[in-house]
């Protein structure tokens, strides 16, 4: 009986280690997505939102629970139907493994508008990963780089 208990304990320990090993990358990826300086939205081929990170919440004012799918996302960030039609009329197809970049004016939850850059990548599986960055962030980065280069030249 004691030998069976010992074997059972060893098996439980092995399974716990295996679970920890499998959860390790998931935790790492989750931390990387949460800490990203970009808004990140991931959706499946049917348009269901799978990932909506905290930076995207900061950019748009919407939470992950506000946006279950792409039609809802488009309706919220483009509340003006005419503007939404114009945006949706643009070619949106992204071939697997390729990147598409576009800029568009969005409406935030508080009603303010802002220009954002959308960088979209589609995986073979049908998953689409979209990185969103406000254009004013890009302008600040450009100014900081120019200032840094100017300072470097005078050293």
Coordinates of C-alpha atoms in Angstrom, one line a residue:
X1 CA 0.0 0.0 0.0
X2 CA 2.8 2.4 0.9
X3 CA 4.5 1.7 -2.4
X4 CA 1.3 2.6 -4.3
X5 CA 1.0 5.9 -2.3
X6 CA 4.6 6.7 -3.2
X7 CA 4.0 6.0 -6.9
X8 CA 0.8 8.1 -6.8
X9 CA 2.7 11.0 -5.1
X10 CA 5.4 10.8 -7.8
X11 CA 2.8 10.9 -10.5
X12 CA 1.1 13.9 -9.0
X13 CA 4.4 15.7 -8.7
X14 CA 5.2 14.9 -12.3
X15 CA 1.8 16.2 -13.5
X16 CA 2.2 19.4 -11.5
X17 CA 5.6 20.0 -13.0
X18 CA 4.1 19.4 -16.5
X19 CA 1.2 21.8 -15.9
X20 CA 3.7 24.5 -14.6
X21 CA 5.8 24.0 -17.7
X22 CA 2.8 24.3 -20.0
X23 CA 1.6 27.4 -18.2
X24 CA 5.0 29.1 -18.3
X25 CA 4.9 30.4 -21.9
X26 CA 1.2 31.4 -21.6
X27 CA 2.0 33.5 -18.6
X28 CA 5.1 35.0 -20.3
X29 CA 3.1 35.8 -23.5
X30 CA 0.3 37.3 -21.4
X31 CA 2.7 39.6 -19.5
X32 CA 4.3 40.7 -22.8
X33 CA 0.9 41.5 -24.3
X34 CA -0.1 43.4 -21.2
X35 CA 3.1 45.4 -21.1
X36 CA 3.1 46.2 -24.8
X37 CA 3.4 49.9 -25.8
X38 CA 0.9 49.1 -28.6
X39 CA -2.8 48.4 -28.4
X40 CA -3.2 44.7 -29.4
X41 CA -6.3 43.1 -30.7
X42 CA -6.4 39.5 -31.8
X43 CA -9.5 38.0 -33.5
X44 CA -10.3 34.7 -35.1
X45 CA -11.5 34.0 -38.6
X46 CA -15.1 34.4 -37.5
X47 CA -14.4 37.9 -36.0
X48 CA -14.5 36.9 -32.3
X49 CA -12.2 39.0 -30.2
X50 CA -9.7 36.8 -28.4
X51 CA -7.2 39.3 -27.0
X52 CA -7.8 43.0 -26.2
X53 CA -5.0 44.4 -24.1
X54 CA -4.9 47.1 -21.5
X55 CA -3.1 49.5 -23.8
X56 CA -5.9 49.3 -26.3
X57 CA -8.3 50.0 -23.5
X58 CA -6.3 53.1 -22.7
X59 CA -6.2 54.2 -26.4
X60 CA -10.0 53.7 -27.0
X61 CA -11.6 53.9 -23.6
X62 CA -13.4 50.6 -24.3
X63 CA -12.8 47.4 -22.3
X64 CA -12.6 43.9 -23.6
X65 CA -16.1 43.2 -22.3
X66 CA -17.4 46.1 -24.4
X67 CA -16.2 44.5 -27.6
X68 CA -16.9 40.8 -28.1
X69 CA -16.5 40.8 -31.9
X70 CA -15.3 42.8 -34.9
X71 CA -18.7 44.1 -36.0
X72 CA -19.1 45.6 -32.5
X73 CA -15.6 47.0 -32.6
X74 CA -16.2 48.7 -36.0
X75 CA -19.5 50.1 -34.8
X76 CA -18.0 51.6 -31.7
X77 CA -14.8 53.1 -33.1
X78 CA -16.6 54.3 -36.2
X79 CA -20.0 55.4 -34.9
X80 CA -20.7 57.7 -37.9
X81 CA -22.2 55.3 -40.4
X82 CA -20.9 57.2 -43.5
X83 CA -17.3 57.3 -42.1
X84 CA -17.6 53.5 -41.3
X85 CA -18.7 52.8 -44.9
X86 CA -15.7 54.7 -46.2
X87 CA -13.3 52.8 -43.9
X88 CA -14.9 49.4 -44.7
X89 CA -14.7 50.2 -48.5
X90 CA -10.9 50.1 -48.3
X91 CA -9.3 46.8 -49.2
X92 CA -9.0 44.9 -45.9
X93 CA -7.7 41.5 -47.0
X94 CA -4.4 40.5 -45.6
X95 CA -2.7 37.4 -47.0
X96 CA -1.3 35.0 -44.4
X97 CA 2.2 36.1 -43.4
X98 CA 1.9 39.6 -44.8
X99 CA 1.4 42.9 -43.1
X100 CA -1.0 45.7 -43.9
X101 CA -0.6 49.2 -42.4
X102 CA -3.2 51.9 -42.6
X103 CA -4.2 55.0 -40.7
X104 CA -7.7 55.9 -39.7
X105 CA -9.6 58.4 -37.5
X106 CA -11.4 56.6 -34.6
X107 CA -13.8 57.8 -32.0
X108 CA -13.0 57.0 -28.4
X109 CA -15.5 56.0 -25.8
X110 CA -15.5 59.6 -24.4
X111 CA -16.4 61.0 -27.9
X112 CA -12.9 62.4 -28.7
X113 CA -11.5 61.5 -32.0
X114 CA -7.9 60.6 -32.9
X115 CA -5.9 59.2 -35.7
X116 CA -4.5 55.8 -35.2
X117 CA -2.1 53.5 -37.2
X118 CA -3.4 50.0 -37.6
X119 CA -0.8 47.3 -38.4
X120 CA -2.5 44.0 -39.2
X121 CA -1.0 40.5 -39.7
X122 CA -2.9 37.4 -40.5
X123 CA -1.7 33.9 -39.5
X124 CA -2.3 30.8 -41.6
X125 CA -4.8 29.7 -39.0
X126 CA -7.0 32.6 -39.8
X127 CA -6.1 34.5 -36.6
X128 CA -5.5 38.2 -37.2
X129 CA -3.3 40.3 -35.0
X130 CA -3.8 44.0 -35.1
X131 CA -1.4 46.5 -33.5
X132 CA -2.9 49.9 -32.8
X133 CA -0.9 53.1 -32.1
X134 CA -2.2 56.6 -31.8
X135 CA -0.5 58.9 -34.4
X136 CA 0.4 61.4 -31.7
X137 CA 2.5 58.6 -30.0
X138 CA 4.3 58.3 -33.3
X139 CA 4.9 62.0 -33.5
X140 CA 6.3 62.0 -30.0
X141 CA 8.6 59.1 -30.8
X142 CA 9.8 60.9 -33.9
X143 CA 10.6 64.1 -32.0
X144 CA 12.4 62.1 -29.3
X145 CA 14.5 60.3 -31.9
X146 CA 15.4 63.6 -33.6
X147 CA 16.3 65.2 -30.3
X148 CA 18.4 62.1 -29.4
X149 CA 20.2 62.2 -32.8
X150 CA 20.9 65.9 -32.4
X151 CA 22.4 65.4 -28.9
X152 CA 24.4 62.5 -30.2
X153 CA 26.0 64.6 -33.0
X154 CA 27.3 67.2 -30.5
X155 CA 29.0 64.7 -28.2

